Short mmCIF file of C-alpha atoms and ligand atoms in Angstrom, two decimals:
data_model
loop_
_atom_site.label_atom_id
_atom_site.label_comp_id
_atom_site.label_asym_id
_atom_site.label_seq_id
_atom_site.Cartn_x
_atom_site.Cartn_y
_atom_site.Cartn_z
CA MET J 1422 -44.03 -70.71 2.81
CA ASN J 1423 -47.74 -70.95 3.93
CA ILE J 1424 -47.26 -68.85 7.81
CA LEU J 1425 -49.95 -67.63 10.10
CA VAL J 1426 -49.15 -64.53 11.44
CA THR J 1427 -51.13 -64.04 15.04
CA GLY J 1428 -50.98 -59.77 15.88
CA GLY J 1429 -49.92 -59.03 13.18
CA LEU J 1430 -51.10 -56.24 12.32
CA GLY J 1431 -49.53 -54.78 15.92
CA TYR J 1432 -45.72 -52.97 15.86
CA ILE J 1433 -43.34 -56.45 15.50
CA GLY J 1434 -45.94 -58.46 13.75
CA SER J 1435 -46.48 -55.82 11.44
CA HIS J 1436 -43.18 -55.20 11.07
CA THR J 1437 -42.48 -58.92 10.54
CA VAL J 1438 -45.24 -59.37 8.17
CA VAL J 1439 -42.96 -57.06 5.46
CA SER J 1440 -40.32 -59.31 5.97
CA LEU J 1441 -41.64 -62.37 5.58
CA ILE J 1442 -43.64 -61.41 2.22
CA GLU J 1443 -40.26 -59.25 0.88
CA THR J 1444 -38.38 -63.14 1.24
CA GLY J 1445 -41.39 -64.41 -0.42
CA HIS J 1446 -43.87 -66.45 2.39
CA LYS J 1447 -47.08 -66.43 1.98
CA VAL J 1448 -48.16 -64.93 5.30
CA ILE J 1449 -51.83 -65.06 6.74
CA ILE J 1450 -52.67 -62.12 9.94
CA ALA J 1451 -55.59 -63.43 12.61
CA ASP J 1452 -55.61 -60.37 14.78
CA ASN J 1453 -58.50 -59.66 17.23
CA LEU J 1454 -57.60 -55.72 16.93
CA SER J 1455 -57.18 -55.03 20.92
CA ASN J 1456 -54.15 -53.69 20.27
CA SER J 1457 -53.81 -52.41 16.67
CA ASN J 1458 -55.87 -51.33 14.50
CA LYS J 1459 -57.27 -52.13 10.47
CA GLU J 1460 -55.96 -49.70 8.73
CA VAL J 1461 -51.96 -51.33 9.27
CA LEU J 1462 -53.21 -53.33 7.40
CA ASP J 1463 -54.03 -50.94 4.27
CA LYS J 1464 -50.59 -49.81 4.97
CA LEU J 1465 -48.91 -53.68 4.65
CA ASN J 1466 -49.92 -54.48 0.66
CA SER J 1467 -48.65 -50.79 -0.41
CA ILE J 1468 -45.69 -51.42 1.41
CA THR J 1469 -45.70 -55.77 -0.56
CA ASN J 1470 -47.59 -54.41 -2.96
CA SER J 1471 -49.91 -57.70 -1.83
CA ASN J 1472 -53.31 -58.42 -0.62
CA ILE J 1473 -52.32 -60.23 2.50
CA LEU J 1474 -55.40 -61.96 4.35
CA PHE J 1475 -56.26 -61.19 7.63
CA TYR J 1476 -58.76 -62.70 9.73
CA GLN J 1477 -60.32 -60.66 12.72
CA ILE J 1478 -60.00 -63.78 15.11
CA ASP J 1479 -59.37 -63.91 18.52
CA VAL J 1480 -56.51 -66.62 19.30
CA THR J 1481 -58.59 -68.26 22.06
CA ASP J 1482 -61.46 -69.08 20.06
CA SER J 1483 -60.55 -72.71 19.48
CA ASP J 1484 -63.55 -72.91 16.62
CA LYS J 1485 -62.04 -70.10 14.54
CA ILE J 1486 -58.71 -71.00 14.90
CA ASN J 1487 -59.65 -74.16 14.29
CA ILE J 1488 -61.38 -73.06 10.92
CA LEU J 1489 -58.59 -70.75 9.64
CA PHE J 1490 -56.78 -73.93 10.14
CA GLU J 1491 -58.54 -76.37 8.18
CA GLN J 1492 -58.91 -73.75 5.07
CA HIS J 1493 -55.67 -73.06 5.25
CA LYS J 1494 -52.45 -75.48 4.63
CA LEU J 1495 -49.80 -73.36 7.05
CA ASP J 1496 -45.93 -74.76 6.86
CA GLY J 1497 -45.73 -73.16 10.44
CA VAL J 1498 -46.77 -69.79 12.88
CA ILE J 1499 -45.69 -66.75 14.15
CA HIS J 1500 -47.21 -65.91 17.78
CA PHE J 1501 -46.98 -62.32 18.28
CA ALA J 1502 -51.25 -62.11 19.84
CA GLY J 1503 -50.46 -61.12 23.11
CA TYR J 1504 -51.07 -58.47 25.80
CA LYS J 1505 -47.63 -56.67 27.45
CA ALA J 1506 -48.27 -53.74 29.47
CA VAL J 1507 -46.32 -54.30 32.55
CA GLY J 1508 -47.46 -52.24 34.53
CA GLU J 1509 -51.34 -53.55 33.62
CA SER J 1510 -50.17 -56.42 33.78
CA THR J 1511 -49.95 -55.81 37.66
CA LEU J 1512 -53.45 -54.26 37.59
CA LYS J 1513 -55.24 -56.43 35.87
CA PRO J 1514 -53.51 -60.21 36.27
CA LEU J 1515 -56.40 -62.63 35.18
CA LYS J 1516 -56.63 -60.90 32.54
CA TYR J 1517 -52.70 -61.21 30.85
CA TYR J 1518 -52.23 -64.88 32.43
CA TYR J 1519 -56.40 -65.98 30.66
CA ASN J 1520 -55.32 -64.39 27.50
CA ASN J 1521 -51.68 -64.65 27.05
CA LEU J 1522 -51.46 -67.91 28.35
CA LEU J 1523 -54.97 -69.55 26.31
CA SER J 1524 -53.92 -68.24 23.64
CA THR J 1525 -50.54 -70.18 23.55
CA ILE J 1526 -52.29 -73.04 24.20
CA THR J 1527 -55.71 -73.17 21.62
CA LEU J 1528 -52.15 -72.18 18.90
CA ALA J 1529 -50.45 -75.12 19.66
CA LYS J 1530 -53.02 -77.26 20.33
CA ALA J 1531 -54.34 -76.52 16.77
CA CYS J 1532 -51.05 -77.00 15.33
CA LYS J 1533 -50.83 -79.94 16.77
CA LYS J 1534 -54.34 -81.67 15.40
CA TYR J 1535 -53.99 -80.05 12.07
CA ASN J 1536 -49.81 -81.44 11.76
CA VAL J 1537 -48.17 -78.23 11.62
CA LYS J 1538 -45.42 -78.75 13.52
CA LYS J 1539 -43.01 -75.02 12.54
CA PHE J 1540 -43.69 -73.04 16.16
CA VAL J 1541 -41.81 -69.34 16.39
CA PHE J 1542 -42.72 -68.02 19.90
CA SER J 1543 -42.64 -64.21 20.89
CA SER J 1544 -41.14 -64.35 24.13
CA SER J 1545 -38.89 -60.68 26.26
CA ALA J 1546 -36.05 -60.30 27.79
CA THR J 1547 -38.29 -60.00 31.10
CA VAL J 1548 -37.65 -63.56 31.70
CA TYR J 1549 -34.10 -63.24 32.90
CA GLY J 1550 -35.17 -61.09 35.76
CA ASP J 1551 -32.38 -59.32 37.70
CA ASN J 1552 -30.09 -61.00 36.39
CA ASN J 1553 -25.78 -60.11 35.62
CA VAL J 1554 -25.69 -58.22 32.20
CA PRO J 1555 -24.85 -60.00 28.93
CA PHE J 1556 -28.65 -62.31 29.73
CA LYS J 1557 -27.17 -65.76 28.23
CA GLU J 1558 -29.93 -68.00 26.88
CA THR J 1559 -28.30 -70.33 29.38
CA MET J 1560 -29.05 -68.49 32.31
CA SER J 1561 -30.95 -69.69 34.85
CA LEU J 1562 -34.21 -67.31 35.42
CA LEU J 1563 -34.60 -65.01 37.93
CA PRO J 1564 -38.56 -63.68 39.12
CA THR J 1565 -40.23 -61.72 36.85
CA THR J 1566 -41.24 -58.21 38.43
CA ASN J 1567 -44.50 -58.75 37.10
CA PRO J 1568 -47.56 -61.32 36.05
CA TYR J 1569 -46.82 -60.42 31.92
CA GLY J 1570 -43.19 -61.67 32.28
CA GLU J 1571 -44.80 -64.60 34.27
CA THR J 1572 -46.97 -65.41 31.07
CA LYS J 1573 -43.67 -65.55 28.76
CA VAL J 1574 -42.14 -67.44 31.06
CA MET J 1575 -45.68 -70.02 31.50
CA GLY J 1576 -45.17 -69.90 27.70
CA GLU J 1577 -41.97 -70.81 27.42
CA ARG J 1578 -42.47 -73.66 29.28
CA ILE J 1579 -46.31 -75.26 27.48
CA LEU J 1580 -44.27 -74.75 24.50
CA GLN J 1581 -41.00 -76.89 25.90
CA ASP J 1582 -43.79 -79.34 26.92
CA LEU J 1583 -45.61 -80.09 24.11
CA VAL J 1584 -42.06 -81.11 22.02
CA LYS J 1585 -40.92 -83.52 24.46
CA SER J 1586 -44.41 -84.56 23.91
CA ASP J 1587 -44.10 -85.11 20.51
CA PRO J 1588 -40.20 -84.24 19.32
CA GLU J 1589 -41.40 -83.45 15.77
CA PHE J 1590 -42.79 -79.94 16.43
CA GLU J 1591 -40.04 -77.71 15.71
CA VAL J 1592 -39.85 -74.75 18.50
CA THR J 1593 -38.03 -71.04 18.62
CA LEU J 1594 -38.60 -69.09 21.47
CA LEU J 1595 -37.42 -65.86 20.93
CA ARG J 1596 -36.96 -63.04 23.53
CA TYR J 1597 -36.47 -59.91 22.36
CA PHE J 1598 -34.80 -56.56 24.20
CA ASN J 1599 -36.26 -53.25 23.89
CA PRO J 1600 -37.52 -52.36 19.89
CA ILE J 1601 -37.69 -49.00 18.49
CA GLY J 1602 -37.45 -47.42 14.90
CA ALA J 1603 -39.97 -47.40 12.25
CA HIS J 1604 -40.20 -49.01 9.03
CA PRO J 1605 -38.09 -46.50 6.92
CA SER J 1606 -41.23 -45.63 4.91
CA GLY J 1607 -42.86 -43.52 8.02
CA LEU J 1608 -46.35 -45.88 7.70
CA LEU J 1609 -45.28 -48.53 9.75
CA GLY J 1610 -44.38 -47.66 13.47
CA GLU J 1611 -45.03 -47.72 17.01
CA LYS J 1612 -48.35 -46.20 17.75
CA PRO J 1613 -49.04 -47.12 21.01
CA ASN J 1614 -52.87 -46.03 22.26
CA GLY J 1615 -52.85 -42.89 25.51
CA ILE J 1616 -50.22 -42.12 27.04
CA PRO J 1617 -47.08 -44.62 25.73
CA ASN J 1618 -45.45 -47.07 28.98
CA ASN J 1619 -42.36 -46.72 26.36
CA LEU J 1620 -39.55 -44.57 25.85
CA MET J 1621 -39.37 -44.00 22.54
CA PRO J 1622 -42.73 -43.19 22.20
CA TYR J 1623 -42.88 -41.23 25.03
CA ILE J 1624 -39.19 -38.94 23.31
CA THR J 1625 -40.97 -39.18 19.66
CA GLN J 1626 -44.47 -36.98 21.70
CA VAL J 1627 -42.27 -34.65 23.43
CA ALA J 1628 -40.31 -34.14 20.52
CA LYS J 1629 -43.48 -33.27 18.34
CA GLY J 1630 -44.95 -31.26 21.07
CA LYS J 1631 -47.39 -33.56 21.75
CA LEU J 1632 -46.34 -33.86 25.41
CA LYS J 1633 -44.62 -31.35 27.47
CA GLU J 1634 -41.02 -33.10 29.28
CA LEU J 1635 -39.77 -36.65 29.77
CA HIS J 1636 -39.49 -37.94 33.27
CA VAL J 1637 -36.39 -40.13 33.57
CA PHE J 1638 -36.58 -43.35 35.88
CA GLY J 1639 -34.29 -42.11 38.56
CA ASN J 1640 -30.40 -41.82 37.86
CA ASP J 1641 -29.30 -43.42 40.30
CA TYR J 1642 -29.28 -46.97 39.53
CA PRO J 1643 -25.50 -48.60 39.71
CA THR J 1644 -25.43 -47.45 35.63
CA ILE J 1645 -22.49 -45.84 33.54
CA ASP J 1646 -24.98 -42.75 33.95
CA GLY J 1647 -27.75 -43.54 36.54
CA THR J 1648 -30.16 -44.15 34.18
CA GLY J 1649 -31.16 -47.31 33.08
CA VAL J 1650 -29.51 -49.44 30.28
CA ARG J 1651 -30.91 -51.30 27.39
CA ASP J 1652 -30.71 -53.08 24.95
CA TYR J 1653 -32.11 -51.09 21.95
CA ILE J 1654 -32.85 -53.02 18.60
CA HIS J 1655 -34.17 -51.99 15.50
CA VAL J 1656 -37.60 -53.07 14.94
CA MET J 1657 -37.07 -53.74 10.64
CA ASP J 1658 -33.67 -56.29 12.56
CA LEU J 1659 -36.10 -58.01 15.10
CA ALA J 1660 -38.16 -58.82 11.68
CA GLU J 1661 -35.55 -59.94 10.23
CA GLY J 1662 -34.64 -61.79 12.83
CA HIS J 1663 -37.59 -63.95 13.14
CA VAL J 1664 -37.55 -65.05 9.10
CA ALA J 1665 -34.54 -65.83 9.80
CA ALA J 1666 -35.40 -67.94 12.44
CA LEU J 1667 -38.05 -69.58 10.58
CA GLU J 1668 -35.82 -70.14 8.02
CA ASN J 1669 -33.26 -71.90 10.11
CA ILE J 1670 -35.73 -73.64 12.10
CA LYS J 1671 -35.74 -77.22 13.23
CA GLN J 1672 -36.36 -80.54 15.58
CA GLY J 1673 -36.36 -79.53 19.50
CA VAL J 1674 -36.50 -76.31 20.93
CA HIS J 1675 -34.76 -73.72 20.40
CA ILE J 1676 -33.79 -70.19 22.82
CA TYR J 1677 -32.32 -66.88 21.11
CA ASN J 1678 -31.80 -63.36 22.37
CA LEU J 1679 -32.88 -60.81 19.93
CA GLY J 1680 -30.67 -57.45 20.65
CA THR J 1681 -27.08 -55.94 19.96
CA GLY J 1682 -25.54 -56.93 22.72
CA ASN J 1683 -25.05 -52.92 23.40
CA GLY J 1684 -26.23 -51.12 26.46
CA THR J 1685 -27.54 -47.52 26.36
CA SER J 1686 -28.43 -45.55 29.25
CA VAL J 1687 -32.00 -43.55 28.86
CA LEU J 1688 -29.79 -40.37 28.94
CA GLN J 1689 -27.42 -42.02 26.13
CA LEU J 1690 -30.49 -42.43 23.68
CA ILE J 1691 -31.86 -38.92 24.60
CA THR J 1692 -28.94 -37.75 23.79
CA THR J 1693 -28.38 -39.94 20.40
CA PHE J 1694 -32.18 -38.39 19.28
CA GLU J 1695 -31.08 -34.95 19.97
CA LYS J 1696 -28.19 -35.30 17.70
CA THR J 1697 -29.73 -37.47 14.90
CA ASN J 1698 -32.30 -35.37 14.17
CA ASN J 1699 -31.16 -32.22 15.63
CA ILE J 1700 -33.38 -31.26 17.85
CA LYS J 1701 -34.49 -31.08 21.84
CA VAL J 1702 -36.02 -33.33 23.92
CA PRO J 1703 -36.78 -32.05 27.15
CA TYR J 1704 -36.47 -33.63 30.36
CA ARG J 1705 -36.40 -33.47 34.27
CA ILE J 1706 -35.34 -36.58 36.57
CA VAL J 1707 -37.66 -38.20 38.25
CA GLU J 1708 -38.18 -41.09 40.75
CA ARG J 1709 -37.47 -44.29 40.16
CA ARG J 1710 -40.06 -46.81 38.10
CA GLN J 1711 -41.75 -49.80 40.47
CA GLY J 1712 -40.64 -52.88 38.49
CA ASP J 1713 -37.29 -51.58 36.48
CA ILE J 1714 -34.16 -52.83 36.22
CA ALA J 1715 -30.66 -51.31 36.28
CA SER J 1716 -28.92 -52.81 33.00
CA CYS J 1717 -30.75 -55.21 30.47
CA TYR J 1718 -28.81 -56.23 27.01
CA ALA J 1719 -28.01 -59.22 25.62
CA ASP J 1720 -25.59 -61.68 24.52
CA VAL J 1721 -26.51 -62.14 21.07
CA THR J 1722 -23.90 -64.76 20.36
CA LYS J 1723 -26.15 -67.65 19.88
CA ILE J 1724 -27.95 -66.50 17.35
CA GLU J 1725 -24.93 -65.63 15.51
CA THR J 1726 -23.02 -68.49 16.20
CA GLU J 1727 -26.26 -71.32 15.33
CA ILE J 1728 -28.28 -69.02 12.68
CA GLY J 1729 -25.64 -66.18 10.99
CA TRP J 1730 -27.80 -63.09 12.26
CA TYR J 1731 -27.52 -60.10 13.92
CA ALA J 1732 -28.44 -56.65 14.16
CA LYS J 1733 -27.67 -54.34 11.58
CA ARG J 1734 -28.78 -51.24 12.42
CA THR J 1735 -27.80 -48.49 14.51
CA LEU J 1736 -29.16 -46.07 16.92
CA GLU J 1737 -28.98 -43.24 14.93
CA ASP J 1738 -30.63 -45.67 12.60
CA MET J 1739 -33.46 -46.02 15.05
CA CYS J 1740 -33.48 -42.27 16.37
CA LYS J 1741 -34.47 -41.34 12.50
CA ASP J 1742 -36.60 -43.62 11.76
CA ALA J 1743 -38.88 -43.61 15.37
CA TRP J 1744 -38.95 -39.70 14.66
CA HIS J 1745 -39.54 -40.11 11.15
CA PHE J 1746 -43.10 -42.36 11.88
CA GLU J 1747 -43.70 -39.74 14.55
CA LYS J 1748 -43.66 -37.37 12.07
CA SER J 1749 -45.49 -38.66 9.46
CA THR J 1750 -48.20 -40.03 11.20
CA VAL J 1751 -51.44 -37.31 11.98
CA THR J 1752 -52.36 -36.29 15.40
CA LEU J 1753 -56.43 -37.08 15.83
CA VAL J 1754 -56.66 -33.82 17.83
C1 LIG M 2140 -36.50 -48.21 29.09
C2 LIG M 2140 -35.76 -47.35 30.03
C3 LIG M 2140 -37.00 -47.00 31.88
C4 LIG M 2140 -40.31 -44.75 29.81
C5 LIG M 2140 -40.45 -53.15 28.14
C6 LIG M 2140 -41.20 -54.14 28.94
C7 LIG M 2140 -40.17 -55.29 27.87
C8 LIG M 2140 -40.93 -55.09 26.66
C9 LIG M 2140 -40.22 -53.64 26.33
C10 LIG M 2140 -42.55 -55.72 25.87
C11 LIG M 2140 -35.85 -47.55 31.57
C12 LIG M 2140 -37.07 -45.80 30.97
C13 LIG M 2140 -39.10 -45.32 30.31
C14 LIG M 2140 -40.48 -43.08 30.46
C15 LIG M 2140 -37.75 -43.33 31.20
N1 LIG M 2140 -42.18 -54.88 26.70
N2 LIG M 2140 -38.49 -45.06 31.36
N3 LIG M 2140 -39.19 -42.83 31.08
O1 LIG M 2140 -39.31 -50.80 31.18
O2 LIG M 2140 -37.25 -51.92 29.58
O3 LIG M 2140 -39.04 -52.55 29.20
O4 LIG M 2140 -40.49 -52.71 27.24
O5 LIG M 2140 -42.11 -56.64 25.46
O6 LIG M 2140 -40.86 -56.64 27.86
O7 LIG M 2140 -40.09 -55.10 30.21
O8 LIG M 2140 -39.08 -50.75 28.45
O9 LIG M 2140 -39.61 -48.62 26.82
O10 LIG M 2140 -40.33 -49.00 29.32
O11 LIG M 2140 -38.16 -48.38 29.68
O12 LIG M 2140 -37.04 -42.78 31.79
O13 LIG M 2140 -41.00 -42.47 30.31
O14 LIG M 2140 -36.87 -45.94 29.88
O15 LIG M 2140 -37.41 -46.90 33.32
O16 LIG M 2140 -35.08 -47.55 31.96
P1 LIG M 2140 -38.91 -51.57 29.49
P2 LIG M 2140 -38.57 -49.07 28.22
#
């Protein structure tokens, strides 16, 4: 299939582009480079031995998006483009609502206009709010703690209403848990600008000596060792989950968790990282981070039963690949 991948130079988008091409699909990337860089395109071309069509476009720009749809016969879209920093979204809510909602609406309007009916949407486990674990797709959603999470809830609702109005649409909403790790080549990985918000890139930068020590945000949660529990999934598993979802897409709206079904605490991840890579990660317990929940992990039976997909890579694989990428990344001083 000929697939438009918005945000295709970003962390999850770029890994999904690799899986799509390796499975025989043609890919066109639209990315405004607001949270990614052009060098990722060269790495994608060398990993996949291809010359991927790239457009530096802001997905909220309907004129440019329509020209792209006019110039290319698309079979479907995978929509990653959006801001995703939870903390920043509480400081700049209008930026998040404008960008994340308008990009989804603009893309969906172009799909309707040009009769492109297959739409895979990048959603997040954040939409569950502080529900009881494991999170199931049939659960009613609780309020999220931040505007970023609300944009995902609203994005899902926009697409659900689109399908109600036009049942020919084939929409899949993928709710990611905590993607970590990197492509085994060490060429692609999570490279946040500035101080990392997320746990794994912070760990790898401490291991590399770029940052002094990891601050563990609280050890008084009602969990196995008091630290936050999350469902970490290898980004390559997440990418392959997108391809499986796309290849099995059908009319209506279908919601799937993309996780492993396993909960891992912060201290457990640190220990696994240290043992896998034979390196120490100095850390200090500090107070809880605003907006964090104690536990978040998936019930993954639905996607396995309906699509036959499940995550295959281990926590050790995630730690090994994340560290390999960090070591391969030149630190510009
Ligand atoms: C994981 C655990 C922290 C950093 C967020 C978004 C989610 C998705 C992934 C976009 C928690 C602890 C973290 C640190 C720490 N993003 N931690 N020290 O918050 O589960 O999910 O990122 O789609 O939508 O909500 O991920 O990696 O920030 O935190 O102790 O320096 O690690 O408290 O328990 P999170 P995270």
